[in-house]
Structure formats: structure tokens, C-alpha cells
Coordinates of C-alpha atoms in Angstrom, one line a residue:
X180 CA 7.8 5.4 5.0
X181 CA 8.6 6.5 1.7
X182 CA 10.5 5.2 -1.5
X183 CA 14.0 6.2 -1.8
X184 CA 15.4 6.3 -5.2
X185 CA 17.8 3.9 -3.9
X186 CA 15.1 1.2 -4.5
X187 CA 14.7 1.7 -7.6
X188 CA 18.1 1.0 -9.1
X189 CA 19.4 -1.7 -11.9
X190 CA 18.6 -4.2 -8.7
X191 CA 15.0 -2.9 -7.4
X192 CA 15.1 -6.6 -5.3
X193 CA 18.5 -5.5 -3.7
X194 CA 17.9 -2.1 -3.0
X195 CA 14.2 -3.1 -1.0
X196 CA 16.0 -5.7 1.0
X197 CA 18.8 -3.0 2.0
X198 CA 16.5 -0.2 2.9
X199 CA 14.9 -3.3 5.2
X200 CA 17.7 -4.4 6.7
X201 CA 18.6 -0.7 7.6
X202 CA 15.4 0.1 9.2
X203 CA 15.0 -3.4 11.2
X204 CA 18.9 -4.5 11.6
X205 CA 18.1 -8.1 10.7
X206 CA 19.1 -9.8 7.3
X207 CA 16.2 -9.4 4.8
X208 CA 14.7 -12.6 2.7
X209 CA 13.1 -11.3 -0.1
X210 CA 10.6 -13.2 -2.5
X211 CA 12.3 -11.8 -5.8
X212 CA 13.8 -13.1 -8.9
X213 CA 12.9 -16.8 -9.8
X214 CA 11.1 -16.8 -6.2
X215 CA 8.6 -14.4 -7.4
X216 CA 6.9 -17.6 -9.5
X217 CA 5.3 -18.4 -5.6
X218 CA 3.9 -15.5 -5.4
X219 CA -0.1 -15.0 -6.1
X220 CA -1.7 -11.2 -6.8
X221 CA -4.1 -10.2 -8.6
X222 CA -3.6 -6.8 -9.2
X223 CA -5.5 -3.9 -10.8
X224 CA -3.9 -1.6 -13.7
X225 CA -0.3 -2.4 -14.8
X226 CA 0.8 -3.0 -11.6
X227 CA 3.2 -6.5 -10.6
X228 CA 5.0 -7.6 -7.3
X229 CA 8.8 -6.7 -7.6
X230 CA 9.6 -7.4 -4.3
X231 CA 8.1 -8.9 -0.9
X232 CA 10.3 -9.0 2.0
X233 CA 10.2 -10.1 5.6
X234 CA 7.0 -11.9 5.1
X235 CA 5.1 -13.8 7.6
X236 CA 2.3 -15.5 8.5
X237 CA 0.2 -14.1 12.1
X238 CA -0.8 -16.7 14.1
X239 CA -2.3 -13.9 16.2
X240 CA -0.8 -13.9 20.3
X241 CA 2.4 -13.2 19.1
X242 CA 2.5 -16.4 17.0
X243 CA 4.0 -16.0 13.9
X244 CA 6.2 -17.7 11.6
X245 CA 8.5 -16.5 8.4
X246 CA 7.7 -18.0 4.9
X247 CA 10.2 -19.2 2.8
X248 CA 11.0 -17.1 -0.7
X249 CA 12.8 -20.2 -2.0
X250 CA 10.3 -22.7 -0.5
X251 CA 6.5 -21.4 0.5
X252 CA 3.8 -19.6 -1.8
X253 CA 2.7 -16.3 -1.1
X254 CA -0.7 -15.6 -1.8
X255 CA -1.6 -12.4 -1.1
X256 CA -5.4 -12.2 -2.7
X257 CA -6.8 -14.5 -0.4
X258 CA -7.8 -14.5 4.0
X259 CA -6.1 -18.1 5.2
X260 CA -9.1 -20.4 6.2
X261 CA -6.8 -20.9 9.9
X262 CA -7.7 -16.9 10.0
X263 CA -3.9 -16.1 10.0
X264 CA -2.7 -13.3 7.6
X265 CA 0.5 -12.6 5.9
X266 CA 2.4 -9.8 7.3
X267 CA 5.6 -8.2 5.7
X268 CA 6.7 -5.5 2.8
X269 CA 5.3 -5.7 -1.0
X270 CA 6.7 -3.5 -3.2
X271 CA 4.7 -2.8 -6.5
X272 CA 5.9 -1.6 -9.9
X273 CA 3.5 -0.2 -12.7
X274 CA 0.4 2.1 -12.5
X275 CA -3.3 2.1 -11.9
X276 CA -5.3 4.7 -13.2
X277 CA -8.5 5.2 -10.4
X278 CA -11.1 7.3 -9.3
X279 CA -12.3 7.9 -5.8
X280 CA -12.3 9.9 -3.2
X281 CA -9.4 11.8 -1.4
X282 CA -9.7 13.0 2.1
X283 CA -7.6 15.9 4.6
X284 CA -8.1 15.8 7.9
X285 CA -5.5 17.2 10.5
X286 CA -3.5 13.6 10.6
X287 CA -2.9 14.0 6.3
X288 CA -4.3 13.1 3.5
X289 CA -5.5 9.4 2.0
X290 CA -7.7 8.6 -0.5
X291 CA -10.5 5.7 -1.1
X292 CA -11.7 4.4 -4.1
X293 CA -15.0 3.3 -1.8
X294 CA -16.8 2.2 -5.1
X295 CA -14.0 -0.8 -5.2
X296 CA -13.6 -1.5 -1.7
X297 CA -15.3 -4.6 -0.1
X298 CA -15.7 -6.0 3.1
X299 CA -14.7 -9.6 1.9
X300 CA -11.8 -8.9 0.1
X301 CA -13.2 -8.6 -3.1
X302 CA -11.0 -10.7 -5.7
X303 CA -7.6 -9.3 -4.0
X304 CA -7.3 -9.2 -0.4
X305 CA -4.0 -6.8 -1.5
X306 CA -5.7 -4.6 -3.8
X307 CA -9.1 -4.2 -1.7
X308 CA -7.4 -3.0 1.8
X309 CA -4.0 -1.5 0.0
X310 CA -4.9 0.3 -3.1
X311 CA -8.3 0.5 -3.2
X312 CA -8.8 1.8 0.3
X313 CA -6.6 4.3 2.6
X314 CA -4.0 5.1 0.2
X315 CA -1.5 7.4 2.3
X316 CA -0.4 10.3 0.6
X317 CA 2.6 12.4 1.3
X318 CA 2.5 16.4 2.2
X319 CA 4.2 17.0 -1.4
X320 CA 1.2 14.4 -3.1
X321 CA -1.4 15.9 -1.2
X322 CA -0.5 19.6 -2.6
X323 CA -1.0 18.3 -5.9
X324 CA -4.7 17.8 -4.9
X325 CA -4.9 21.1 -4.0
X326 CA -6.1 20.9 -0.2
X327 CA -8.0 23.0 1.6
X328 CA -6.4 26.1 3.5
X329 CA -6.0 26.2 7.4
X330 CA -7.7 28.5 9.6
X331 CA -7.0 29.5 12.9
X332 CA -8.5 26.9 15.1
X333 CA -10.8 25.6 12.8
X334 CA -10.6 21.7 12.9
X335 CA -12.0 18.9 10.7
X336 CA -12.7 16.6 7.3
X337 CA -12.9 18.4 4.0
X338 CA -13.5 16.0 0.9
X339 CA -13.1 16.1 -3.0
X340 CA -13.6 13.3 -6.0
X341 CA -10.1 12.6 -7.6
X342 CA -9.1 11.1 -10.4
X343 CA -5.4 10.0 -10.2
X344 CA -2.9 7.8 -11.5
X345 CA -0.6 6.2 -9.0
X346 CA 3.3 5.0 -10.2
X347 CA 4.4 2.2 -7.7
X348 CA 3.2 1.5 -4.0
X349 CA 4.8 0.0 -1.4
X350 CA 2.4 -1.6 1.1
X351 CA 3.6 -2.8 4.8
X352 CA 1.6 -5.0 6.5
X353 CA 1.9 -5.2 10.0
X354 CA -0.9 -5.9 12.9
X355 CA 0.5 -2.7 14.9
X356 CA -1.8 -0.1 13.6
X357 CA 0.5 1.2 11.3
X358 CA 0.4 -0.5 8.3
X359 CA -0.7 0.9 4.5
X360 CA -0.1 1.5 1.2
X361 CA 2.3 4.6 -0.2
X362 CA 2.6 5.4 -4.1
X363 CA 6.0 6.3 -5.6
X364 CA 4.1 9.1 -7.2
X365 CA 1.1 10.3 -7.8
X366 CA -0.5 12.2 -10.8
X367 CA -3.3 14.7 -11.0
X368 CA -6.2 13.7 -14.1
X369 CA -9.0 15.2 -12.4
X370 CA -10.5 16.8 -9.1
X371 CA -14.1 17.4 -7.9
X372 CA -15.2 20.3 -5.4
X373 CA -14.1 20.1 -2.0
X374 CA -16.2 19.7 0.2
X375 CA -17.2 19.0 4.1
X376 CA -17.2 15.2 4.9
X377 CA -20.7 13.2 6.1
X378 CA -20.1 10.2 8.4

């Protein structure tokens, strides 16, 4: 998935909730606006929700139900007690300057700020398991980080320390395995040696 200029423009809210309703050919309710005042994050750098869009709350079993934008808080730093999570699109605007660890393998590149990441959230559900851990990077970002070169049937996990600055995410949550967290764009202060990963 990746950020189309078109979602950007004079009406960031409007241009989300079009790209949405392209992609899943239903109507799109968007917490934006006024409704944003419902919505709870606690998020690192400059960063601040500009959009979240088809949200819901999994129920697990196929069980879920859609929030409200004009009606229901969003709170996206904290596990439900019930053991449900919030499913959907956030869209992020600002930056977050962070250092951590980026990682190719044969699927692509993402990168970890491990030193952040928590198992119990830490103070942001969101920003533990979305920008501090398995950032997915594009082909184009992951040049910029200078990976390593392919050889003839050589397979496996090179490593490097990274210090980068990240312009906008947007994050999509979804229980089908294919949920993350993409930056906008992605900015180069500072790279260690690569080298072979350890498990």
C-alpha cells in the first residue's frame, strides 16, 4: 500500500476516505475533522492522527462491529480489557526522528527500533507494534539505506543500525496477516555496518 499524493491535498480527510472507498467499494466513515476530538494516541515525535477510517472493533470469530466517528472514542494506545482490538486505517502526519535497526531479507526491507518495542504495549499500543516495530519500507526507501547486493543463489538476513527520520505513516490494521505501518518518506541521518543477522 503506499501514499498517493492524492492524499495529501487541501482535504488530506477526503482524499484517505476516497483512496478507501476505491480499494474496498464501500462508503468510507472516517474519524476526521471535529471527530478527531474522540480519538486517543499518544504518539512519539511530531506526529498526530489526520485521519482513521473504516474502524472496528474484533470481536475475534468473525465478530466485529464499526465504531462511530460522530459517536464512539477511539483509543488506539490501549488492549480493550474484553481482548477485542480496533481494526481499520490511521493515517499520521508529522515526523519522528528514531534509531534502530533496519533489516533485508528476500521478502524487503523493515526496520525495528527494538530498544522501544515492548511486549505490553508500552505507553501506545499504536506506536509500540506500528512505528516502533516492523516499519515496512518500500524498494525506493530501502535504496536509500544502501542494501546489500545479490548474489547468485545466495539467500538470507543482512543487518545494519539506522538512524532515520520518517514523514507520515499510514498503518492498516487488519487480523489477516497483512497489516503494518508504511512512512510517506523516509530520510537517511545515519547508517551502521551491515552485517549478517543472529536469531
Amino acid at each position: 500500500m503506499s501514499l498517493p499524493l492524492s492524499a495529501w491535498a487541501a482535504d488530506p480527510c477526503l482524499g484517505h476516505a476516497r483512496r478507501i472507498e476505491r480499494e474496498t467499494e464501500q462508503a468510507a466513515s472516517c474519524y476526521c475533522g471535529p471527530s478527531l476530538s474522540r480519538v486517543r494516541a499518544q504518539l512519539p515525535g511530531t506526529l498526530r492522527v489526520e485521519a482513521a477510517c473504516q474502524m472496528r472493533r474484533n470481536r475475534g470469530f468473525g465478530n466485529s462491529s464499526p465504531l462511530r466517528p460522530d459517536a464512539d472514542v477511539l483509543d488506539l494506545d490501549r488492549y480493550a480489557a474484553d481482548g477485542s482490538y480496533i481494526e481499520g486505517w490511521v493515517f499520521l502526519r508529522g515526523q519522528l526522528v528514531i534509531e534502530g535497526r533496519v533489516t533485508f531479507t528476500d521478502e524487503g526491507a523493515s526496520f525495528s527500533a527494538r530498544q522501544l518495542y515492548r511486549e505490553d504495549g508500552g505507553p501506545s499500543v499504536l506506536a509500540n507494534n506500528y512505528l516502533y516495530f516492523q516499519v515496512e519500507l518500500t524498494d525506493a526507501q530501502a535504496k536509500l539505506l544502501k542494501p546489500p547486493r545479490a548474489r547468485p543463489g545466495e539467500l538470507g538476513c543482512k543487518t545494519r543500525t539506522a538512524r532515520l527520520r520518517f514523514t507520515d505513516f499510514e498503518i492498516y490494521r487488519f487480523d489477516t496477516g497483512g497489516d503494518g505501518s508504511r512512512p510517506g518518506r523516509v530520510e537517511v541521518l545515519g547508517l551502521g555496518p551491515l552485517k549478517t543477522c543472529v536469531d
